[in-house]
Short mmCIF file of C-alpha atoms in Angstrom, two decimals:
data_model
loop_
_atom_site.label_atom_id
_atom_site.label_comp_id
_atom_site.label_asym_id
_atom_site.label_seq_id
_atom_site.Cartn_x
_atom_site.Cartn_y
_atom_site.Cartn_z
CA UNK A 132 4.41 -4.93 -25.57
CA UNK A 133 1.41 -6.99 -26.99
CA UNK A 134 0.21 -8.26 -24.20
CA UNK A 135 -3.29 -9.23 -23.77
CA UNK A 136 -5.78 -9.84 -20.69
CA UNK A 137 -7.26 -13.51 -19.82
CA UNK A 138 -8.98 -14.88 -17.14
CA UNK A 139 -9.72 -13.39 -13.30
CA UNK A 140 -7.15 -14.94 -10.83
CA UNK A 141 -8.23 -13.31 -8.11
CA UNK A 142 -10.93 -10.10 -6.78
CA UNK A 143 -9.43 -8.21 -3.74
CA UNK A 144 -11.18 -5.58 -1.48
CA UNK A 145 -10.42 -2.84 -3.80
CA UNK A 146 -8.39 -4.68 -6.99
CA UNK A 147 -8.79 -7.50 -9.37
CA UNK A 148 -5.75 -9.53 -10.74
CA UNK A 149 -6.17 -11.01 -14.27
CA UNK A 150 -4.03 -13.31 -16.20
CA UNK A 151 -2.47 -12.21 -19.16
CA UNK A 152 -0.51 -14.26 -22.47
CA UNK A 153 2.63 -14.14 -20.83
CA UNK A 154 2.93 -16.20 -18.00
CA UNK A 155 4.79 -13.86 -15.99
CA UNK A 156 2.88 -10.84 -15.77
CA UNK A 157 -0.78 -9.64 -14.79
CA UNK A 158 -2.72 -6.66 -15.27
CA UNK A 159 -4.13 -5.09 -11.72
CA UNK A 160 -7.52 -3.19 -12.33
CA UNK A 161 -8.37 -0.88 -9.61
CA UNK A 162 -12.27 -0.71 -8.77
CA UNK A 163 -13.71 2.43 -7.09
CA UNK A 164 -14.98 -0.30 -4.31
CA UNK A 165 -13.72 1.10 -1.13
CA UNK A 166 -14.07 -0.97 2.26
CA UNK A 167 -13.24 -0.91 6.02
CA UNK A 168 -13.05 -3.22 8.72
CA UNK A 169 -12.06 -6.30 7.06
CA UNK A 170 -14.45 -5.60 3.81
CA UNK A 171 -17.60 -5.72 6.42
CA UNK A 172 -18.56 -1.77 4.52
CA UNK A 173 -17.75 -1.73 1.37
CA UNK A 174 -18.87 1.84 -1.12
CA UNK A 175 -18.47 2.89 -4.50
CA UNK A 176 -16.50 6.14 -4.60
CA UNK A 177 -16.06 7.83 -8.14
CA UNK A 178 -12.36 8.46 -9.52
CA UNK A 179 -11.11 6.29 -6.50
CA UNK A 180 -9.70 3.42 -8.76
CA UNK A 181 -8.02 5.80 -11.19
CA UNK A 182 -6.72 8.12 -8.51
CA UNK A 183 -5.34 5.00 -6.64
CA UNK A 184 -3.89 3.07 -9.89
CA UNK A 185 -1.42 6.36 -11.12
CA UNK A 186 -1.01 7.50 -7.38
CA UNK A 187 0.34 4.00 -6.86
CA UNK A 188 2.31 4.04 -10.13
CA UNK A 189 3.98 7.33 -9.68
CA UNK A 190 5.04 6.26 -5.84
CA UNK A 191 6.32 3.07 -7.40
CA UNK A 192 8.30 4.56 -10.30
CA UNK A 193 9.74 7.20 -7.08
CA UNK A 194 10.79 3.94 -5.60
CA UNK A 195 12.03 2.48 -7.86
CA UNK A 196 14.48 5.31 -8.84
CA UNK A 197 15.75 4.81 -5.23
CA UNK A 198 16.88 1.25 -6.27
CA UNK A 199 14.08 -0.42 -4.58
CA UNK A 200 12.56 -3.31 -7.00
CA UNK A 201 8.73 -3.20 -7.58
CA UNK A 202 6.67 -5.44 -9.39
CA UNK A 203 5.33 -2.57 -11.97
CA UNK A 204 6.11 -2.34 -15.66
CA UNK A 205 4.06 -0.33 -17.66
CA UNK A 206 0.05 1.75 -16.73
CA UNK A 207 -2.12 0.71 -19.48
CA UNK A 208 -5.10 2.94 -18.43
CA UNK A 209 -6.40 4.91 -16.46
CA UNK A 210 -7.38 2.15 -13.87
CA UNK A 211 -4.77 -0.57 -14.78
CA UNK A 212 -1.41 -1.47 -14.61
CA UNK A 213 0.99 -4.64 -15.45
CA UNK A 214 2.91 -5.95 -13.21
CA UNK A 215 5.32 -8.89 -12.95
CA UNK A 216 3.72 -11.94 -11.10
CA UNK A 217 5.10 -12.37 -7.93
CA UNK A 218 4.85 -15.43 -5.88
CA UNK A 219 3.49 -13.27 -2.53
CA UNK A 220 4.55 -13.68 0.85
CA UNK A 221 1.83 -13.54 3.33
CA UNK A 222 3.32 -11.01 5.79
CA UNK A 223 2.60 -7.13 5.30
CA UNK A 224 5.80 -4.92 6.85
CA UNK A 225 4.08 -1.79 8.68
CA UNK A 226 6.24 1.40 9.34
CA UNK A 227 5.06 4.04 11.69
CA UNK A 228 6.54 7.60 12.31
CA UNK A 229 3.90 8.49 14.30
CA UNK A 230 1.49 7.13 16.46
CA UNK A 231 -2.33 6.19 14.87
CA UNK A 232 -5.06 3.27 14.08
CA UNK A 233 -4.44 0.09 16.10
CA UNK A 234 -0.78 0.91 17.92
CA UNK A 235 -3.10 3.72 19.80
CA UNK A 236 -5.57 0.80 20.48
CA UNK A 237 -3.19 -1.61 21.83
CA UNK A 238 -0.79 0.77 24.03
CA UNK A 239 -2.83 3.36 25.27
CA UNK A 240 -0.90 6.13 24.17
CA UNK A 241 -1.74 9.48 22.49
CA UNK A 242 -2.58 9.73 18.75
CA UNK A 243 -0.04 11.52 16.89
CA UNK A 244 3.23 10.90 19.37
CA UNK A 245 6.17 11.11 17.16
CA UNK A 246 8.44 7.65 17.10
CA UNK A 247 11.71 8.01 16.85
CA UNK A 248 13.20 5.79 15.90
CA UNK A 249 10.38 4.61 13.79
CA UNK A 250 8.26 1.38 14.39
CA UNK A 251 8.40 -2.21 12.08
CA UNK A 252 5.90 -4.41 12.75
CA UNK A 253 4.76 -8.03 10.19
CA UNK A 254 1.21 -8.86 10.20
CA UNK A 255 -0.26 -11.66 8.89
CA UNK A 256 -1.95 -11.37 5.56
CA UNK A 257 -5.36 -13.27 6.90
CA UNK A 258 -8.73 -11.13 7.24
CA UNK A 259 -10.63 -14.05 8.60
CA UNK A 260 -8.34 -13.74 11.47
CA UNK A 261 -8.04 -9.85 11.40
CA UNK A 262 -4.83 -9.83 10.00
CA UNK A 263 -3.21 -10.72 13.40
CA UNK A 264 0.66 -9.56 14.11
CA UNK A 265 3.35 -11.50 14.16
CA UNK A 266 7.09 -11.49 14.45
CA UNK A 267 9.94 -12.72 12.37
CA UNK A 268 9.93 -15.63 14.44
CA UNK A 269 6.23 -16.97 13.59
CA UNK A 270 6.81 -16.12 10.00
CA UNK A 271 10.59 -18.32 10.10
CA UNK A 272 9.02 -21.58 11.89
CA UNK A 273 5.67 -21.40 9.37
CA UNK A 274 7.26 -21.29 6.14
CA UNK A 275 5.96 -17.98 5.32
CA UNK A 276 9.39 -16.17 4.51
CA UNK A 277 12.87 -16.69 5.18
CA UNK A 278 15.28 -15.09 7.53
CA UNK A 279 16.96 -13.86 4.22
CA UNK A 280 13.80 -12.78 3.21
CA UNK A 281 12.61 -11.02 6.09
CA UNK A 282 15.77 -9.01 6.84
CA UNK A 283 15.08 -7.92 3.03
CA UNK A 284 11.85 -6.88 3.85
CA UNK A 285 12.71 -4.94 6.32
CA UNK A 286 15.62 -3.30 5.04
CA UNK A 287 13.50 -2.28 1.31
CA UNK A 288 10.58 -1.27 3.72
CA UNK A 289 12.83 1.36 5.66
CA UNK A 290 14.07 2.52 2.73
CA UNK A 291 10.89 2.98 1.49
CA UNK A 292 10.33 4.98 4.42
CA UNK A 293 13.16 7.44 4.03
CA UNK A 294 12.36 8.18 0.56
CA UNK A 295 8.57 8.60 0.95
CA UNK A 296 8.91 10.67 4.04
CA UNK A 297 10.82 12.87 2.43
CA UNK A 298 8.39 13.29 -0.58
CA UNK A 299 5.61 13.62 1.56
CA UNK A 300 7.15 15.82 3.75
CA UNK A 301 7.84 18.22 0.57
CA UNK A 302 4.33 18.25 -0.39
CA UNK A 303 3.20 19.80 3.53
CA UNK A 304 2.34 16.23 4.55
CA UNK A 305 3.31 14.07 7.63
CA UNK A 306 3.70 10.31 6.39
CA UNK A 307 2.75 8.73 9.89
CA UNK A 308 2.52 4.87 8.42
CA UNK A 309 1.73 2.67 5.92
CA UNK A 310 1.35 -0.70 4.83
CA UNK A 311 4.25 -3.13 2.29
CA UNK A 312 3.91 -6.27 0.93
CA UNK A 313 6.09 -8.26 -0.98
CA UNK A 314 6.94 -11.28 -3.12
CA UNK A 315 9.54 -13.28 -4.83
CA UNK A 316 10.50 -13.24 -8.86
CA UNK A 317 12.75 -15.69 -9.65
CA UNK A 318 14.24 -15.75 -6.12
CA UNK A 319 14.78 -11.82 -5.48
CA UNK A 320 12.11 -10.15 -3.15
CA UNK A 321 9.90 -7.63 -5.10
CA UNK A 322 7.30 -4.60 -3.76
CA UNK A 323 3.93 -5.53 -4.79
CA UNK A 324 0.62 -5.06 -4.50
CA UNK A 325 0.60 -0.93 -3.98
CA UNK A 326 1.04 1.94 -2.44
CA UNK A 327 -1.98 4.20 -2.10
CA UNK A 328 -3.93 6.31 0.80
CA UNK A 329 -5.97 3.72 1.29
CA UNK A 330 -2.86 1.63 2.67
CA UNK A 331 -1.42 4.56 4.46
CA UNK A 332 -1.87 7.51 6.81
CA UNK A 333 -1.34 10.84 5.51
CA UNK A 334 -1.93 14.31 7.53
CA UNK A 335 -1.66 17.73 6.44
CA UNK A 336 1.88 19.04 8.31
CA UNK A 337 0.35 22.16 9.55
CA UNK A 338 -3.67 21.23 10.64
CA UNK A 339 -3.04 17.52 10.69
CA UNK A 340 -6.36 17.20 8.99
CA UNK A 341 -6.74 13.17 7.41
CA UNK A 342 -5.94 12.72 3.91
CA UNK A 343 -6.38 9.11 3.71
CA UNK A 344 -8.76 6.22 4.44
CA UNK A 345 -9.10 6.92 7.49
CA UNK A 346 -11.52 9.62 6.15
CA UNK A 347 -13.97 6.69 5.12
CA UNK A 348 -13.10 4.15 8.29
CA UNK A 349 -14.22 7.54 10.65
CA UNK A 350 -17.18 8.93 8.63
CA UNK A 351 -15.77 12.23 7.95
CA UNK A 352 -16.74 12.13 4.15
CA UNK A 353 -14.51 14.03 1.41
CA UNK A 354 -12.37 10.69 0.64
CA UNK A 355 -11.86 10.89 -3.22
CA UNK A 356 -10.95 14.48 -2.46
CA UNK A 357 -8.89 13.69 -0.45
CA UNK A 358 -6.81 11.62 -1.85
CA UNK A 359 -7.01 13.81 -4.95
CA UNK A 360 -5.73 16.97 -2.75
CA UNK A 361 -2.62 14.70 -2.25
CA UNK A 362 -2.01 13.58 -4.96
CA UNK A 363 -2.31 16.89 -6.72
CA UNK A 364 0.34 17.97 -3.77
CA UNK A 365 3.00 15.25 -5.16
CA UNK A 366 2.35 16.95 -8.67
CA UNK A 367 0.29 13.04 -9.48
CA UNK A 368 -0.74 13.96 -12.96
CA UNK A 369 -4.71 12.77 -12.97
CA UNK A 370 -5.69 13.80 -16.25
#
């Protein structure tokens, strides 16, 4: 597959998204930029935008194996990947087996609670606003996805979850949440954008020790190794 890299359509937090001579696919580079709190720190961290890029293609090609449709087609290097071009819908789906980040903030309760059954929550894609939350209602009555769509959504995202926990859970790890988005290609919803630590919450099973962004948003250093020590867990071949 010839295909060749054009112009910069857009520059993310931690990826840029280039054109490419066909019309339906990009190429996703991921940078080593790392940032918290709505991009207001953002560091350079060595290795983090290859470990990310075939982290993110090994979880995809797991999920897609499980019949769940992702935008990914082939890793080109060691920090890039094509990818179909989706037309994205603005609402992230976030799953939660356990209790961490901002559903501690908002209820008061104890870091670490196990949820059973687990959590879905939409927020919307907007870091001006703080990516605020929002139901399926909001998202129906502002055009930003369908009830069709939404019930997809959430049925690929919970799927998502069953496989990945049980991955995770293979490797010694808890998988307390993470982070979906999605988009359309030619009408069917599609997983894009990735799947990484830095859009997740990993803990060892046994210490619980942080194996994810978190790492950086807290200060407690060791990120890239981190996420290398999980990926090295999942058998992620780095070289």
């Amino acid at each position: 597959m010839m295909v060749q890299k054009t112009t910069e359509l857009y520059r993310g937090k931690a990826k840029t998204v280039y054109n490419t001579t066909d019309a339906n696919l990009l190429i996703l580079h991921f940078r080593n930029d790392t940032s918290a709190f709505d991009g207001e720190r953002i560091e350079q961290l060595d290795r983090k935008g290859m470990i990310n890029n075939k982290f993110n293609y090994f979880i995809m090609q797991k999920l897609e194996q499980a019949g769940i449709p992702t935008q990914v087609e082939a890793l080109l290097a060691d920090d890039e990947v094509l990818v179909k071009k989706l037309t994205m819908i603005p609402v992230e789906c976030v799953v939660r087996n356990y209790a961490a980040g901002s559903l501690v903030r908002r209820l008061g309760v104890a870091e670490g609670i196990e949820l059973s059954p687990a959590t879905f929550e939409l927020f919307l894609k907007n870091d001006a606003l703080h990516d605020p939350m929002v139901n399926e209602s909001l998202a129906e009555s502002f055009g930003w996805a369908t009830a069709e769509q939404l019930a997809e959504m959430k049925r690929l995202t919970f799927k998502a979850n069953d496989v990945l926990q049980t991955l995770f859970d293979d490797a010694g790890m808890l998988l307390v949440d993470f982070k979906l988005e999605f988009g359309l290609f030619n009408g069917q919803v599609v997983l894009g954008d990735e799947f990484s630590p830095d859009g997740c919450r990993l803990w060892d099973k046994a210490t619980r020790k942080k194996l994810d962004k978190d790492r950086f948003r807290q200060g407690l250093g060791g990120v890239v190794e981190a996420y290398e020590e999980v990926a090295n867990r999942l058998g992620v071949n780095l070289d």
